[in-house]
mmCIF file of C-alpha atoms in Angstrom:
data_model
loop_
_atom_site.group_PDB
_atom_site.id
_atom_site.type_symbol
_atom_site.label_atom_id
_atom_site.label_comp_id
_atom_site.label_asym_id
_atom_site.label_seq_id
_atom_site.Cartn_x
_atom_site.Cartn_y
_atom_site.Cartn_z
ATOM 1 C CA ASP J 213 -2.118 -12.684 -15.438
ATOM 2 C CA ALA J 214 -5.327 -11.395 -13.756
ATOM 3 C CA GLY J 215 -3.482 -9.762 -11.078
ATOM 4 C CA VAL J 216 -4.581 -10.237 -7.194
ATOM 5 C CA ILE J 217 -7.960 -11.021 -6.992
ATOM 6 C CA GLN J 218 -10.193 -10.306 -3.798
ATOM 7 C CA SER J 219 -13.542 -10.570 -2.708
ATOM 8 C CA PRO J 220 -15.963 -9.409 -2.068
ATOM 9 C CA ARG J 221 -15.246 -5.614 -3.402
ATOM 10 C CA HIS J 222 -18.053 -4.322 -0.895
ATOM 11 C CA GLU J 223 -19.106 -5.845 2.431
ATOM 12 C CA VAL J 224 -21.872 -4.773 4.484
ATOM 13 C CA THR J 225 -22.410 -6.099 7.921
ATOM 14 C CA GLU J 226 -23.728 -5.688 11.437
ATOM 15 C CA MET J 227 -21.988 -5.079 14.337
ATOM 16 C CA GLY J 228 -21.153 -8.757 16.191
ATOM 17 C CA GLN J 229 -21.354 -10.656 12.806
ATOM 18 C CA GLU J 230 -18.443 -12.825 11.471
ATOM 19 C CA VAL J 231 -16.734 -11.309 8.131
ATOM 20 C CA THR J 232 -14.364 -13.333 6.020
ATOM 21 C CA LEU J 233 -12.037 -11.549 3.412
ATOM 22 C CA ARG J 234 -10.584 -13.602 0.403
ATOM 23 C CA CYS J 235 -7.567 -12.757 -1.499
ATOM 24 C CA LYS J 236 -5.693 -14.888 -4.499
ATOM 25 C CA PRO J 237 -2.023 -13.774 -5.327
ATOM 26 C CA ILE J 238 -0.284 -13.646 -8.359
ATOM 27 C CA SER J 239 0.759 -16.910 -9.632
ATOM 28 C CA GLY J 240 4.274 -17.925 -8.354
ATOM 29 C CA HIS J 241 4.344 -15.080 -5.759
ATOM 30 C CA ASP J 242 5.660 -16.251 -2.511
ATOM 31 C CA TYR J 243 4.676 -13.497 -0.283
ATOM 32 C CA LEU J 244 1.427 -12.352 0.706
ATOM 33 C CA PHE J 245 0.519 -9.287 2.525
ATOM 34 C CA TRP J 246 -2.735 -8.072 4.216
ATOM 35 C CA TYR J 247 -2.950 -4.056 4.658
ATOM 36 C CA ARG J 248 -5.809 -1.897 6.185
ATOM 37 C CA GLN J 249 -6.560 1.755 5.029
ATOM 38 C CA THR J 250 -8.514 3.997 7.173
ATOM 39 C CA MET J 251 -8.467 7.562 6.865
ATOM 40 C CA MET J 252 -7.426 8.106 10.595
ATOM 41 C CA ARG J 253 -4.312 5.959 10.440
ATOM 42 C CA GLY J 254 -3.785 5.472 6.791
ATOM 43 C CA LEU J 255 -2.067 2.235 5.478
ATOM 44 C CA GLU J 256 -1.128 -0.128 7.859
ATOM 45 C CA LEU J 257 0.485 -3.808 7.559
ATOM 46 C CA LEU J 258 -1.932 -6.183 9.612
ATOM 47 C CA ILE J 259 -0.129 -9.535 8.487
ATOM 48 C CA TYR J 260 2.244 -11.008 5.764
ATOM 49 C CA PHE J 261 3.031 -14.931 5.004
ATOM 50 C CA ASN J 262 6.159 -16.324 2.904
ATOM 51 C CA ASN J 263 5.332 -19.649 1.278
ATOM 52 C CA ASN J 264 1.988 -19.849 3.350
ATOM 53 C CA VAL J 265 3.608 -19.522 6.665
ATOM 54 C CA PRO J 266 2.898 -16.540 8.758
ATOM 55 C CA ILE J 267 5.858 -14.297 9.187
ATOM 56 C CA ASP J 268 4.524 -11.295 11.352
ATOM 57 C CA ASP J 269 1.384 -10.825 12.435
ATOM 58 C CA SER J 270 2.230 -7.828 14.935
ATOM 59 C CA GLY J 271 0.038 -5.723 13.013
ATOM 60 C CA MET J 272 -2.978 -7.370 13.836
ATOM 61 C CA PRO J 273 -5.056 -5.231 15.897
ATOM 62 C CA GLU J 274 -6.945 -7.597 18.247
ATOM 63 C CA ASP J 275 -7.788 -11.419 18.709
ATOM 64 C CA ARG J 276 -10.794 -10.743 16.684
ATOM 65 C CA PHE J 277 -8.707 -10.873 13.570
ATOM 66 C CA SER J 278 -7.104 -13.935 12.406
ATOM 67 C CA ALA J 279 -5.520 -14.797 8.990
ATOM 68 C CA LYS J 280 -4.787 -18.070 6.913
ATOM 69 C CA MET J 281 -3.085 -19.166 3.632
ATOM 70 C CA PRO J 282 -4.113 -22.520 3.488
ATOM 71 C CA ASN J 283 -2.229 -22.824 -0.033
ATOM 72 C CA ALA J 284 -0.443 -20.968 -2.252
ATOM 73 C CA SER J 285 -3.494 -19.377 -4.318
ATOM 74 C CA PHE J 286 -5.461 -18.602 -1.366
ATOM 75 C CA SER J 287 -5.637 -16.169 1.916
ATOM 76 C CA THR J 288 -8.492 -15.348 4.220
ATOM 77 C CA LEU J 289 -8.739 -12.413 6.762
ATOM 78 C CA LYS J 290 -11.351 -13.191 9.593
ATOM 79 C CA ILE J 291 -12.877 -10.802 11.564
ATOM 80 C CA GLN J 292 -15.217 -12.054 14.568
ATOM 81 C CA PRO J 293 -16.910 -10.500 15.793
ATOM 82 C CA SER J 294 -17.080 -7.408 13.827
ATOM 83 C CA GLU J 295 -17.078 -4.017 15.380
ATOM 84 C CA PRO J 296 -18.056 -0.528 13.712
ATOM 85 C CA ARG J 297 -14.309 0.675 14.055
ATOM 86 C CA ASP J 298 -13.008 -2.078 11.813
ATOM 87 C CA SER J 299 -14.650 -0.060 8.822
ATOM 88 C CA ALA J 300 -12.230 0.125 6.366
ATOM 89 C CA VAL J 301 -10.659 -0.890 2.956
ATOM 90 C CA TYR J 302 -8.512 -4.152 3.335
ATOM 91 C CA PHE J 303 -5.975 -4.691 0.670
ATOM 92 C CA CYS J 304 -4.283 -7.725 -0.176
ATOM 93 C CA ALA J 305 -0.750 -7.751 -1.908
ATOM 94 C CA SER J 306 1.841 -10.402 -3.374
ATOM 95 C CA ILE J 307 5.347 -10.253 -4.373
ATOM 96 C CA THR J 308 8.203 -12.489 -5.337
ATOM 97 C CA PRO J 309 11.238 -10.870 -4.032
ATOM 98 C CA GLU J 310 13.625 -12.836 -6.267
ATOM 99 C CA ALA J 311 12.234 -10.952 -9.555
ATOM 100 C CA SER J 312 11.233 -7.495 -7.896
ATOM 101 C CA ASN J 313 10.694 -5.658 -4.826
ATOM 102 C CA GLU J 314 7.452 -4.469 -6.217
ATOM 103 C CA GLN J 315 4.257 -5.350 -4.557
ATOM 104 C CA PHE J 316 1.374 -6.138 -6.509
ATOM 105 C CA PHE J 317 -1.953 -4.536 -4.724
ATOM 106 C CA GLY J 318 -5.221 -6.174 -5.007
ATOM 107 C CA PRO J 319 -8.578 -3.859 -5.884
ATOM 108 C CA GLY J 320 -9.388 -3.733 -2.096
ATOM 109 C CA THR J 321 -12.484 -4.754 0.011
ATOM 110 C CA ARG J 322 -14.327 -1.960 1.221
ATOM 111 C CA LEU J 323 -15.835 -3.260 4.637
ATOM 112 C CA THR J 324 -18.769 -1.551 6.505
ATOM 113 C CA VAL J 325 -19.717 -2.554 10.015
ATOM 114 C CA LEU J 326 -22.980 -0.880 11.170
ATOM 115 C CA GLY L 271 11.061 1.943 13.716
ATOM 116 C CA ASP L 272 10.570 2.812 9.978
ATOM 117 C CA SER L 273 8.586 6.013 9.152
ATOM 118 C CA VAL L 274 7.677 7.938 6.159
ATOM 119 C CA THR L 275 6.255 11.844 6.174
ATOM 120 C CA GLN L 276 4.860 13.336 3.275
ATOM 121 C CA MET L 277 3.042 16.387 3.110
ATOM 122 C CA GLU L 278 -0.656 16.401 3.393
ATOM 123 C CA GLY L 279 -3.035 17.384 1.322
ATOM 124 C CA PRO L 280 -5.240 18.231 -0.481
ATOM 125 C CA VAL L 281 -2.748 19.971 -3.030
ATOM 126 C CA THR L 282 -4.652 21.827 -5.613
ATOM 127 C CA LEU L 283 -2.928 22.885 -8.778
ATOM 128 C CA SER L 284 -4.162 24.070 -12.309
ATOM 129 C CA GLU L 285 -3.455 21.756 -15.409
ATOM 130 C CA GLU L 286 0.316 22.284 -16.617
ATOM 131 C CA ALA L 287 1.503 23.546 -13.217
ATOM 132 C CA PHE L 288 4.468 22.048 -11.931
ATOM 133 C CA LEU L 289 4.040 19.433 -9.124
ATOM 134 C CA THR L 290 6.171 18.480 -5.981
ATOM 135 C CA ILE L 291 5.226 16.451 -3.429
ATOM 136 C CA ASN L 292 7.545 16.170 -0.679
ATOM 137 C CA CYS L 293 8.634 12.925 1.187
ATOM 138 C CA THR L 294 11.136 12.064 3.943
ATOM 139 C CA TYR L 295 11.765 8.979 5.504
ATOM 140 C CA THR L 296 13.428 7.354 8.583
ATOM 141 C CA ALA L 297 14.806 3.523 8.293
ATOM 142 C CA THR L 298 17.393 1.713 10.185
ATOM 143 C CA GLY L 299 19.127 0.251 6.948
ATOM 144 C CA TYR L 300 19.346 1.046 3.323
ATOM 145 C CA PRO L 301 15.465 0.966 2.278
ATOM 146 C CA SER L 302 13.958 0.787 -1.093
ATOM 147 C CA LEU L 303 11.761 3.791 -2.014
ATOM 148 C CA PHE L 304 8.546 3.667 -3.758
ATOM 149 C CA TRP L 305 5.647 5.887 -5.179
ATOM 150 C CA TYR L 306 2.142 4.193 -5.267
ATOM 151 C CA VAL L 307 -0.685 5.984 -6.992
ATOM 152 C CA GLN L 308 -4.311 5.269 -5.927
ATOM 153 C CA TYR L 309 -6.997 5.911 -8.347
ATOM 154 C CA PRO L 310 -10.870 6.605 -6.922
ATOM 155 C CA GLY L 311 -12.442 3.157 -5.982
ATOM 156 C CA GLU L 312 -9.026 0.991 -7.019
ATOM 157 C CA GLY L 313 -6.104 -0.496 -5.507
ATOM 158 C CA LEU L 314 -2.562 0.681 -5.478
ATOM 159 C CA GLN L 315 -0.623 0.769 -8.460
ATOM 160 C CA LEU L 316 3.337 1.146 -8.376
ATOM 161 C CA LEU L 317 4.323 4.416 -9.959
ATOM 162 C CA LEU L 318 8.290 4.590 -9.842
ATOM 163 C CA LYS L 319 11.004 3.105 -7.406
ATOM 164 C CA ALA L 320 14.490 3.380 -6.662
ATOM 165 C CA THR L 321 16.450 0.740 -4.853
ATOM 166 C CA LYS L 322 19.699 2.891 -3.733
ATOM 167 C CA ALA L 323 21.203 6.380 -3.273
ATOM 168 C CA ASP L 324 21.082 8.737 -6.052
ATOM 169 C CA ASP L 325 18.747 6.354 -8.165
ATOM 170 C CA LYS L 326 16.295 8.182 -9.975
ATOM 171 C CA GLY L 327 12.770 6.339 -10.709
ATOM 172 C CA SER L 328 10.642 8.008 -13.290
ATOM 173 C CA ASN L 329 7.399 6.858 -15.079
ATOM 174 C CA LYS L 330 4.488 8.828 -16.987
ATOM 175 C CA GLY L 331 6.485 12.234 -16.474
ATOM 176 C CA PHE L 332 6.927 11.444 -12.989
ATOM 177 C CA GLU L 333 10.276 11.425 -11.265
ATOM 178 C CA ALA L 334 11.837 10.992 -7.684
ATOM 179 C CA THR L 335 15.804 10.602 -6.533
ATOM 180 C CA TYR L 336 16.701 8.697 -3.749
ATOM 181 C CA ARG L 337 18.602 11.401 -1.517
ATOM 182 C CA LYS L 338 20.260 9.697 1.438
ATOM 183 C CA GLU L 339 21.750 12.432 2.832
ATOM 184 C CA THR L 340 18.564 14.339 3.165
ATOM 185 C CA THR L 341 16.772 11.052 3.476
ATOM 186 C CA SER L 342 14.266 12.161 1.003
ATOM 187 C CA PHE L 343 12.173 11.110 -2.116
ATOM 188 C CA HIS L 344 10.477 13.942 -3.578
ATOM 189 C CA LEU L 345 7.774 13.302 -6.319
ATOM 190 C CA GLU L 346 8.099 15.772 -9.192
ATOM 191 C CA LYS L 347 6.292 16.406 -12.485
ATOM 192 C CA GLY L 348 6.920 19.237 -14.917
ATOM 193 C CA SER L 349 3.217 19.621 -16.336
ATOM 194 C CA VAL L 350 0.496 17.923 -14.561
ATOM 195 C CA GLN L 351 -2.722 16.994 -16.207
ATOM 196 C CA VAL L 352 -6.414 16.286 -15.010
ATOM 197 C CA SER L 353 -5.960 12.751 -15.481
ATOM 198 C CA ASP L 354 -2.955 12.670 -12.722
ATOM 199 C CA SER L 355 -5.567 13.760 -10.120
ATOM 200 C CA ALA L 356 -5.287 10.816 -7.342
ATOM 201 C CA VAL L 357 -3.926 9.969 -4.243
ATOM 202 C CA TYR L 358 -0.190 9.384 -3.937
ATOM 203 C CA PHE L 359 1.892 7.486 -1.672
ATOM 204 C CA CYS L 360 5.235 7.327 -0.504
ATOM 205 C CA ALA L 361 6.883 4.004 0.879
ATOM 206 C CA LEU L 362 9.634 2.092 1.960
ATOM 207 C CA SER L 363 10.785 -1.328 2.052
ATOM 208 C CA ASP L 364 13.944 -1.943 4.301
ATOM 209 C CA ARG L 365 14.477 -5.613 2.290
ATOM 210 C CA ALA L 366 16.557 -5.353 -0.794
ATOM 211 C CA ALA L 367 15.362 -7.257 -3.982
ATOM 212 C CA GLY L 368 16.756 -10.800 -3.701
ATOM 213 C CA GLY L 369 16.478 -10.569 0.166
ATOM 214 C CA GLY L 370 13.263 -11.719 1.240
ATOM 215 C CA ALA L 371 10.425 -9.121 1.560
ATOM 216 C CA ASP L 372 8.869 -7.271 4.200
ATOM 217 C CA GLY L 373 5.924 -5.256 4.571
ATOM 218 C CA LEU L 374 5.921 -1.445 3.084
ATOM 219 C CA THR L 375 5.816 1.456 5.442
ATOM 220 C CA PHE L 376 3.682 3.992 3.915
ATOM 221 C CA GLY L 377 3.076 7.780 4.290
ATOM 222 C CA LYS L 378 -0.255 9.301 4.858
ATOM 223 C CA GLY L 379 -0.885 9.874 1.347
ATOM 224 C CA THR L 380 -1.161 13.186 -0.569
ATOM 225 C CA HIS L 381 -4.396 13.793 -2.277
ATOM 226 C CA LEU L 382 -3.672 15.699 -5.471
ATOM 227 C CA ILE L 383 -6.513 17.502 -7.406
ATOM 228 C CA ILE L 384 -5.922 19.105 -10.985
ATOM 229 C CA GLN L 385 -8.096 21.560 -12.207
ATOM 230 C CA PRO L 386 -8.851 22.034 -15.910
#
């Protein structure tokens, strides 16, 4: 298995632009998580899905952030409009708890908003 | 709510030194505990885990024991190598395996630097 795949790996954009981050979980995993990592706040859970349904989005910072999971093999995290304080590394992780409680992380997307 | 507190770095050691990174937690239930490692420019990798009290997780010479009485999960290694230089995260999950899943609660991370 290729593991969790995220794209792009790096994104540089200007304030006010729309940004879309993508994630492909490990095949067969039924939970998908989005995390954000910053120096100030560390790793924070933004939202997670079970069987493509959002379960908890209480970590989404503002209405500018939205996430979707249209099918079991794809999820997006969108920021519109983006702001400099959104600059961070965004990680996606997946898990199938019936097998293990280990979350498998993707390599992350480093977002820079100028 | 749940929280994880770990010693902040950077922690700088010489090669072959003994390593301890402290981690304590607060949780409402009986969480599973994890140590993840992040190498520069990469995502997080699971280093070891423990799912119940007194369990010892171990991997690559690293060990951590789930201590319910002190709510701790300290990471140790007897002899560190330069290749161990990375950021280490302590984390917990309040859901047991087979009982669904929940997001991980992470500590702030400890940057470990091993000098030759």
